[in-house]
């Protein structure tokens, strides 16, 4: 097991290394000059060249990439003299539209995205797996047909439509205040305000994902129920409860780990549509703003790398968890 984990960790770091090169090359070759964008209203060639030097863009691209990588571990300093700017590690760059280091901007947005992702994940896993197991055990009954309708509606309805319907309904019922919606409230000091701020966004994402997990859980439980070892357990007189929880679910739910880990990692990268609908200034909302309004290339690159890093990290967690549940993966 240790050898398997070591190999997966090495692969993850290699992927991150290659990813940093690819992303930096893509943004480095974009025909947009960050020095020009950060020039302001009173712009002239002298100011542009000074900005280029301050941002470290007047050196070869490979040298810029190396400085970027070192900045992630050591921090980075931009400019000289009185105009010096220091960004502590991990330094993803400096955002002129926000007048702050990219890491500071992302740190302010991350609590919203993290809270949204965790709350939605707990809801959709609880609803999807529970409903899927119930539908599998009650196959052919009205509960099974109800789960089919839920899966059909949840899978077909776009998230932005579902989010708008929930938002408008909550607004008409005076359950959402647009003025305070999107402001950070600590769950320790004001738990009610905290849940009011996130609950409808959680429901939006949970309904969309729970439909998928209901279908996957139902089909996996039904398929596993026909395996020989399940029939053997029943023949030995093992109770249906033990057959389900000790034998069936461990095999049936193993494939869901892959989906769950990757979906959660993707949400941590930024649930763009849901954050936009519910005015949550998370990573997704911040990325869209940086692309459409600010043209903030350092911020766009930072959020892109962070989202990809989350995806690779949770892929690693999925591989390890899957190997724990299914020893055949380790042998292969």
PDB file of N, CA, C and O in Angstrom, residues 11-62:
ATOM      1  N   UNK A  11       3.394  10.923  -9.075  1.00  0.00           N
ATOM      2  CA  UNK A  11       2.654  11.267 -10.294  1.00  0.00           C
ATOM      3  C   UNK A  11       1.937  12.610 -10.133  1.00  0.00           C
ATOM      4  O   UNK A  11       1.889  13.415 -11.069  1.00  0.00           O
ATOM      5  N   UNK A  12       1.379  12.848  -8.950  1.00  0.00           N
ATOM      6  CA  UNK A  12       0.656  14.101  -8.708  1.00  0.00           C
ATOM      7  C   UNK A  12       1.594  15.301  -8.802  1.00  0.00           C
ATOM      8  O   UNK A  12       1.249  16.327  -9.405  1.00  0.00           O
ATOM      9  N   UNK A  13       2.784  15.180  -8.206  1.00  0.00           N
ATOM     10  CA  UNK A  13       3.740  16.292  -8.266  1.00  0.00           C
ATOM     11  C   UNK A  13       4.246  16.517  -9.690  1.00  0.00           C
ATOM     12  O   UNK A  13       4.460  17.658 -10.108  1.00  0.00           O
ATOM     13  N   UNK A  14       4.434  15.432 -10.436  1.00  0.00           N
ATOM     14  CA  UNK A  14       4.840  15.575 -11.837  1.00  0.00           C
ATOM     15  C   UNK A  14       3.760  16.297 -12.633  1.00  0.00           C
ATOM     16  O   UNK A  14       4.043  17.183 -13.454  1.00  0.00           O
ATOM     17  N   UNK A  15       2.510  15.931 -12.384  1.00  0.00           N
ATOM     18  CA  UNK A  15       1.398  16.586 -13.072  1.00  0.00           C
ATOM     19  C   UNK A  15       1.344  18.073 -12.742  1.00  0.00           C
ATOM     20  O   UNK A  15       1.116  18.915 -13.619  1.00  0.00           O
ATOM     21  N   UNK A  16       1.555  18.417 -11.459  1.00  0.00           N
ATOM     22  CA  UNK A  16       1.549  19.822 -11.064  1.00  0.00           C
ATOM     23  C   UNK A  16       2.678  20.584 -11.735  1.00  0.00           C
ATOM     24  O   UNK A  16       2.506  21.732 -12.167  1.00  0.00           O
ATOM     25  N   UNK A  17       3.837  19.956 -11.841  1.00  0.00           N
ATOM     26  CA  UNK A  17       4.984  20.599 -12.470  1.00  0.00           C
ATOM     27  C   UNK A  17       4.701  20.866 -13.955  1.00  0.00           C
ATOM     28  O   UNK A  17       4.915  21.978 -14.452  1.00  0.00           O
ATOM     29  N   UNK A  18       4.207  19.852 -14.649  1.00  0.00           N
ATOM     30  CA  UNK A  18       3.888  20.008 -16.071  1.00  0.00           C
ATOM     31  C   UNK A  18       2.776  21.032 -16.263  1.00  0.00           C
ATOM     32  O   UNK A  18       2.804  21.856 -17.182  1.00  0.00           O
ATOM     33  N   UNK A  19       1.804  20.985 -15.355  1.00  0.00           N
ATOM     34  CA  UNK A  19       0.684  21.913 -15.433  1.00  0.00           C
ATOM     35  C   UNK A  19       1.162  23.364 -15.311  1.00  0.00           C
ATOM     36  O   UNK A  19       0.698  24.243 -16.046  1.00  0.00           O
ATOM     37  N   UNK A  20       2.092  23.617 -14.396  1.00  0.00           N
ATOM     38  CA  UNK A  20       2.591  24.981 -14.222  1.00  0.00           C
ATOM     39  C   UNK A  20       3.254  25.487 -15.494  1.00  0.00           C
ATOM     40  O   UNK A  20       3.101  26.660 -15.865  1.00  0.00           O
ATOM     41  N   UNK A  21       3.992  24.610 -16.173  1.00  0.00           N
ATOM     42  CA  UNK A  21       4.656  25.004 -17.417  1.00  0.00           C
ATOM     43  C   UNK A  21       3.624  25.329 -18.494  1.00  0.00           C
ATOM     44  O   UNK A  21       3.695  26.368 -19.170  1.00  0.00           O
ATOM     45  N   UNK A  22       2.638  24.433 -18.664  1.00  0.00           N
ATOM     46  CA  UNK A  22       1.632  24.616 -19.713  1.00  0.00           C
ATOM     47  C   UNK A  22       0.815  25.881 -19.482  1.00  0.00           C
ATOM     48  O   UNK A  22       0.625  26.698 -20.398  1.00  0.00           O
ATOM     49  N   UNK A  23       0.328  26.060 -18.241  1.00  0.00           N
ATOM     50  CA  UNK A  23      -0.495  27.230 -17.941  1.00  0.00           C
ATOM     51  C   UNK A  23       0.298  28.513 -18.124  1.00  0.00           C
ATOM     52  O   UNK A  23      -0.187  29.494 -18.701  1.00  0.00           O
ATOM     53  N   UNK A  24       1.551  28.530 -17.651  1.00  0.00           N
ATOM     54  CA  UNK A  24       2.356  29.744 -17.771  1.00  0.00           C
ATOM     55  C   UNK A  24       2.648  30.064 -19.229  1.00  0.00           C
ATOM     56  O   UNK A  24       2.628  31.236 -19.637  1.00  0.00           O
ATOM     57  N   UNK A  25       2.909  29.027 -20.031  1.00  0.00           N
ATOM     58  CA  UNK A  25       3.151  29.254 -21.456  1.00  0.00           C
ATOM     59  C   UNK A  25       1.913  29.814 -22.140  1.00  0.00           C
ATOM     60  O   UNK A  25       2.002  30.730 -22.965  1.00  0.00           O
ATOM     61  N   UNK A  26       0.756  29.256 -21.798  1.00  0.00           N
ATOM     62  CA  UNK A  26      -0.489  29.728 -22.420  1.00  0.00           C
ATOM     63  C   UNK A  26      -0.713  31.204 -22.118  1.00  0.00           C
ATOM     64  O   UNK A  26      -0.969  32.012 -23.019  1.00  0.00           O
ATOM     65  N   UNK A  27      -0.588  31.575 -20.848  1.00  0.00           N
ATOM     66  CA  UNK A  27      -0.824  32.970 -20.482  1.00  0.00           C
ATOM     67  C   UNK A  27       0.334  33.873 -20.921  1.00  0.00           C
ATOM     68  O   UNK A  27       0.132  35.063 -21.153  1.00  0.00           O
ATOM     69  N   UNK A  28       1.526  33.302 -21.033  1.00  0.00           N
ATOM     70  CA  UNK A  28       2.652  34.095 -21.503  1.00  0.00           C
ATOM     71  C   UNK A  28       2.567  34.422 -22.986  1.00  0.00           C
ATOM     72  O   UNK A  28       3.092  35.444 -23.435  1.00  0.00           O
ATOM     73  N   UNK A  29       1.890  33.554 -23.753  1.00  0.00           N
ATOM     74  CA  UNK A  29       1.760  33.759 -25.193  1.00  0.00           C
ATOM     75  C   UNK A  29       0.463  34.474 -25.583  1.00  0.00           C
ATOM     76  O   UNK A  29       0.234  34.730 -26.760  1.00  0.00           O
ATOM     77  N   UNK A  30      -0.393  34.762 -24.595  1.00  0.00           N
ATOM     78  CA  UNK A  30      -1.620  35.512 -24.887  1.00  0.00           C
ATOM     79  C   UNK A  30      -1.250  36.906 -25.401  1.00  0.00           C
ATOM     80  O   UNK A  30      -0.400  37.587 -24.799  1.00  0.00           O
ATOM     81  N   UNK A  31      -1.861  37.348 -26.502  1.00  0.00           N
ATOM     82  CA  UNK A  31      -1.495  38.663 -27.067  1.00  0.00           C
ATOM     83  C   UNK A  31      -2.061  39.845 -26.286  1.00  0.00           C
ATOM     84  O   UNK A  31      -2.691  40.739 -26.829  1.00  0.00           O
ATOM     85  N   UNK A  32      -1.868  39.828 -24.982  1.00  0.00           N
ATOM     86  CA  UNK A  32      -2.283  40.917 -24.097  1.00  0.00           C
ATOM     87  C   UNK A  32      -1.096  41.274 -23.222  1.00  0.00           C
ATOM     88  O   UNK A  32      -0.457  40.386 -22.643  1.00  0.00           O
ATOM     89  N   UNK A  33      -0.807  42.535 -23.108  1.00  0.00           N
ATOM     90  CA  UNK A  33       0.352  42.999 -22.340  1.00  0.00           C
ATOM     91  C   UNK A  33      -0.085  43.428 -20.938  1.00  0.00           C
ATOM     92  O   UNK A  33      -0.752  44.454 -20.778  1.00  0.00           O
ATOM     93  N   UNK A  34       0.248  42.647 -19.894  1.00  0.00           N
ATOM     94  CA  UNK A  34      -0.117  43.041 -18.526  1.00  0.00           C
ATOM     95  C   UNK A  34       0.450  44.407 -18.140  1.00  0.00           C
ATOM     96  O   UNK A  34      -0.167  45.137 -17.356  1.00  0.00           O
ATOM     97  N   UNK A  35       1.617  44.743 -18.657  1.00  0.00           N
ATOM     98  CA  UNK A  35       2.204  46.046 -18.352  1.00  0.00           C
ATOM     99  C   UNK A  35       1.341  47.171 -18.906  1.00  0.00           C
ATOM    100  O   UNK A  35       1.212  48.239 -18.293  1.00  0.00           O
ATOM    101  N   UNK A  36       0.734  46.947 -20.061  1.00  0.00           N
ATOM    102  CA  UNK A  36      -0.162  47.943 -20.657  1.00  0.00           C
ATOM    103  C   UNK A  36      -1.458  48.044 -19.863  1.00  0.00           C
ATOM    104  O   UNK A  36      -1.975  49.136 -19.621  1.00  0.00           O
ATOM    105  N   UNK A  37      -1.982  46.892 -19.422  1.00  0.00           N
ATOM    106  CA  UNK A  37      -3.230  46.882 -18.674  1.00  0.00           C
ATOM    107  C   UNK A  37      -3.085  47.560 -17.313  1.00  0.00           C
ATOM    108  O   UNK A  37      -4.039  48.151 -16.808  1.00  0.00           O
ATOM    109  N   UNK A  38      -1.901  47.466 -16.722  1.00  0.00           N
ATOM    110  CA  UNK A  38      -1.682  48.057 -15.396  1.00  0.00           C
ATOM    111  C   UNK A  38      -1.165  49.483 -15.477  1.00  0.00           C
ATOM    112  O   UNK A  38      -0.739  50.046 -14.473  1.00  0.00           O
ATOM    113  N   UNK A  39      -1.248  50.062 -16.658  1.00  0.00           N
ATOM    114  CA  UNK A  39      -0.655  51.382 -16.874  1.00  0.00           C
ATOM    115  C   UNK A  39      -1.538  52.507 -16.324  1.00  0.00           C
ATOM    116  O   UNK A  39      -1.057  53.556 -15.939  1.00  0.00           O
ATOM    117  N   UNK A  40      -2.853  52.294 -16.312  1.00  0.00           N
ATOM    118  CA  UNK A  40      -3.754  53.348 -15.846  1.00  0.00           C
ATOM    119  C   UNK A  40      -4.175  54.275 -16.973  1.00  0.00           C
ATOM    120  O   UNK A  40      -3.933  54.023 -18.157  1.00  0.00           O
ATOM    121  N   UNK A  41      -4.785  55.405 -16.608  1.00  0.00           N
ATOM    122  CA  UNK A  41      -5.310  56.339 -17.614  1.00  0.00           C
ATOM    123  C   UNK A  41      -4.206  57.177 -18.248  1.00  0.00           C
ATOM    124  O   UNK A  41      -4.222  57.448 -19.443  1.00  0.00           O
ATOM    125  N   UNK A  42      -3.216  57.605 -17.460  1.00  0.00           N
ATOM    126  CA  UNK A  42      -2.122  58.431 -17.979  1.00  0.00           C
ATOM    127  C   UNK A  42      -0.991  57.507 -18.425  1.00  0.00           C
ATOM    128  O   UNK A  42      -0.020  57.295 -17.702  1.00  0.00           O
ATOM    129  N   UNK A  43      -1.144  56.966 -19.613  1.00  0.00           N
ATOM    130  CA  UNK A  43      -0.239  55.937 -20.073  1.00  0.00           C
ATOM    131  C   UNK A  43       0.649  56.455 -21.201  1.00  0.00           C
ATOM    132  O   UNK A  43       0.194  57.181 -22.080  1.00  0.00           O
ATOM    133  N   UNK A  44       1.922  56.075 -21.158  1.00  0.00           N
ATOM    134  CA  UNK A  44       2.853  56.387 -22.236  1.00  0.00           C
ATOM    135  C   UNK A  44       3.900  55.286 -22.277  1.00  0.00           C
ATOM    136  O   UNK A  44       4.000  54.473 -21.348  1.00  0.00           O
ATOM    137  N   UNK A  45       4.690  55.188 -23.350  1.00  0.00           N
ATOM    138  CA  UNK A  45       5.656  54.098 -23.476  1.00  0.00           C
ATOM    139  C   UNK A  45       6.628  53.982 -22.313  1.00  0.00           C
ATOM    140  O   UNK A  45       7.040  52.875 -21.951  1.00  0.00           O
ATOM    141  N   UNK A  46       6.994  55.103 -21.711  1.00  0.00           N
ATOM    142  CA  UNK A  46       7.936  55.069 -20.588  1.00  0.00           C
ATOM    143  C   UNK A  46       7.307  54.359 -19.384  1.00  0.00           C
ATOM    144  O   UNK A  46       7.929  53.518 -18.732  1.00  0.00           O
ATOM    145  N   UNK A  47       6.035  54.698 -19.099  1.00  0.00           N
ATOM    146  CA  UNK A  47       5.333  54.071 -17.971  1.00  0.00           C
ATOM    147  C   UNK A  47       5.132  52.584 -18.232  1.00  0.00           C
ATOM    148  O   UNK A  47       5.292  51.744 -17.331  1.00  0.00           O
ATOM    149  N   UNK A  48       4.784  52.234 -19.480  1.00  0.00           N
ATOM    150  CA  UNK A  48       4.581  50.833 -19.824  1.00  0.00           C
ATOM    151  C   UNK A  48       5.863  50.036 -19.618  1.00  0.00           C
ATOM    152  O   UNK A  48       5.853  48.934 -19.048  1.00  0.00           O
ATOM    153  N   UNK A  49       6.978  50.593 -20.060  1.00  0.00           N
ATOM    154  CA  UNK A  49       8.255  49.895 -19.909  1.00  0.00           C
ATOM    155  C   UNK A  49       8.641  49.776 -18.439  1.00  0.00           C
ATOM    156  O   UNK A  49       9.206  48.755 -18.013  1.00  0.00           O
ATOM    157  N   UNK A  50       8.330  50.804 -17.645  1.00  0.00           N
ATOM    158  CA  UNK A  50       8.620  50.739 -16.205  1.00  0.00           C
ATOM    159  C   UNK A  50       7.772  49.658 -15.538  1.00  0.00           C
ATOM    160  O   UNK A  50       8.247  48.913 -14.667  1.00  0.00           O
ATOM    161  N   UNK A  51       6.490  49.562 -15.942  1.00  0.00           N
ATOM    162  CA  UNK A  51       5.620  48.517 -15.405  1.00  0.00           C
ATOM    163  C   UNK A  51       6.120  47.134 -15.797  1.00  0.00           C
ATOM    164  O   UNK A  51       6.054  46.181 -15.002  1.00  0.00           O
ATOM    165  N   UNK A  52       6.581  47.001 -17.045  1.00  0.00           N
ATOM    166  CA  UNK A  52       7.088  45.713 -17.507  1.00  0.00           C
ATOM    167  C   UNK A  52       8.294  45.275 -16.670  1.00  0.00           C
ATOM    168  O   UNK A  52       8.425  44.101 -16.319  1.00  0.00           O
ATOM    169  N   UNK A  53       9.152  46.225 -16.356  1.00  0.00           N
ATOM    170  CA  UNK A  53      10.318  45.904 -15.531  1.00  0.00           C
ATOM    171  C   UNK A  53       9.899  45.558 -14.105  1.00  0.00           C
ATOM    172  O   UNK A  53      10.427  44.618 -13.499  1.00  0.00           O
ATOM    173  N   UNK A  54       8.942  46.295 -13.573  1.00  0.00           N
ATOM    174  CA  UNK A  54       8.497  46.057 -12.203  1.00  0.00           C
ATOM    175  C   UNK A  54       7.833  44.690 -12.061  1.00  0.00           C
ATOM    176  O   UNK A  54       7.988  44.008 -11.048  1.00  0.00           O
ATOM    177  N   UNK A  55       7.087  44.264 -13.101  1.00  0.00           N
ATOM    178  CA  UNK A  55       6.413  42.967 -13.065  1.00  0.00           C
ATOM    179  C   UNK A  55       7.330  41.814 -13.461  1.00  0.00           C
ATOM    180  O   UNK A  55       6.914  40.648 -13.418  1.00  0.00           O
ATOM    181  N   UNK A  56       8.568  42.128 -13.871  1.00  0.00           N
ATOM    182  CA  UNK A  56       9.489  41.071 -14.262  1.00  0.00           C
ATOM    183  C   UNK A  56       9.166  40.475 -15.612  1.00  0.00           C
ATOM    184  O   UNK A  56       9.445  39.291 -15.863  1.00  0.00           O
ATOM    185  N   UNK A  57       8.580  41.280 -16.518  1.00  0.00           N
ATOM    186  CA  UNK A  57       8.190  40.791 -17.839  1.00  0.00           C
ATOM    187  C   UNK A  57       9.203  41.150 -18.919  1.00  0.00           C
ATOM    188  O   UNK A  57       8.968  40.864 -20.104  1.00  0.00           O
ATOM    189  N   UNK A  58      10.328  41.761 -18.544  1.00  0.00           N
ATOM    190  CA  UNK A  58      11.341  42.159 -19.514  1.00  0.00           C
ATOM    191  C   UNK A  58      12.482  41.150 -19.593  1.00  0.00           C
ATOM    192  O   UNK A  58      13.592  41.475 -20.018  1.00  0.00           O
ATOM    193  N   UNK A  59      12.220  39.920 -19.159  1.00  0.00           N
ATOM    194  CA  UNK A  59      13.201  38.836 -19.233  1.00  0.00           C
ATOM    195  C   UNK A  59      12.593  37.685 -20.018  1.00  0.00           C
ATOM    196  O   UNK A  59      11.373  37.663 -20.249  1.00  0.00           O
ATOM    197  N   UNK A  60      13.401  36.713 -20.473  1.00  0.00           N
ATOM    198  CA  UNK A  60      12.852  35.588 -21.253  1.00  0.00           C
ATOM    199  C   UNK A  60      11.743  34.856 -20.513  1.00  0.00           C
ATOM    200  O   UNK A  60      11.695  34.840 -19.276  1.00  0.00           O
ATOM    201  N   UNK A  61      10.854  34.225 -21.303  1.00  0.00           N
ATOM    202  CA  UNK A  61       9.671  33.584 -20.734  1.00  0.00           C
ATOM    203  C   UNK A  61      10.031  32.466 -19.769  1.00  0.00           C
ATOM    204  O   UNK A  61       9.392  32.313 -18.726  1.00  0.00           O
ATOM    205  N   UNK A  62      11.064  31.675 -20.099  1.00  0.00           N
ATOM    206  CA  UNK A  62      11.447  30.588 -19.200  1.00  0.00           C
ATOM    207  C   UNK A  62      11.944  31.135 -17.862  1.00  0.00           C
ATOM    208  O   UNK A  62      11.720  30.515 -16.811  1.00  0.00           O
TER     209      UNK A  62
END
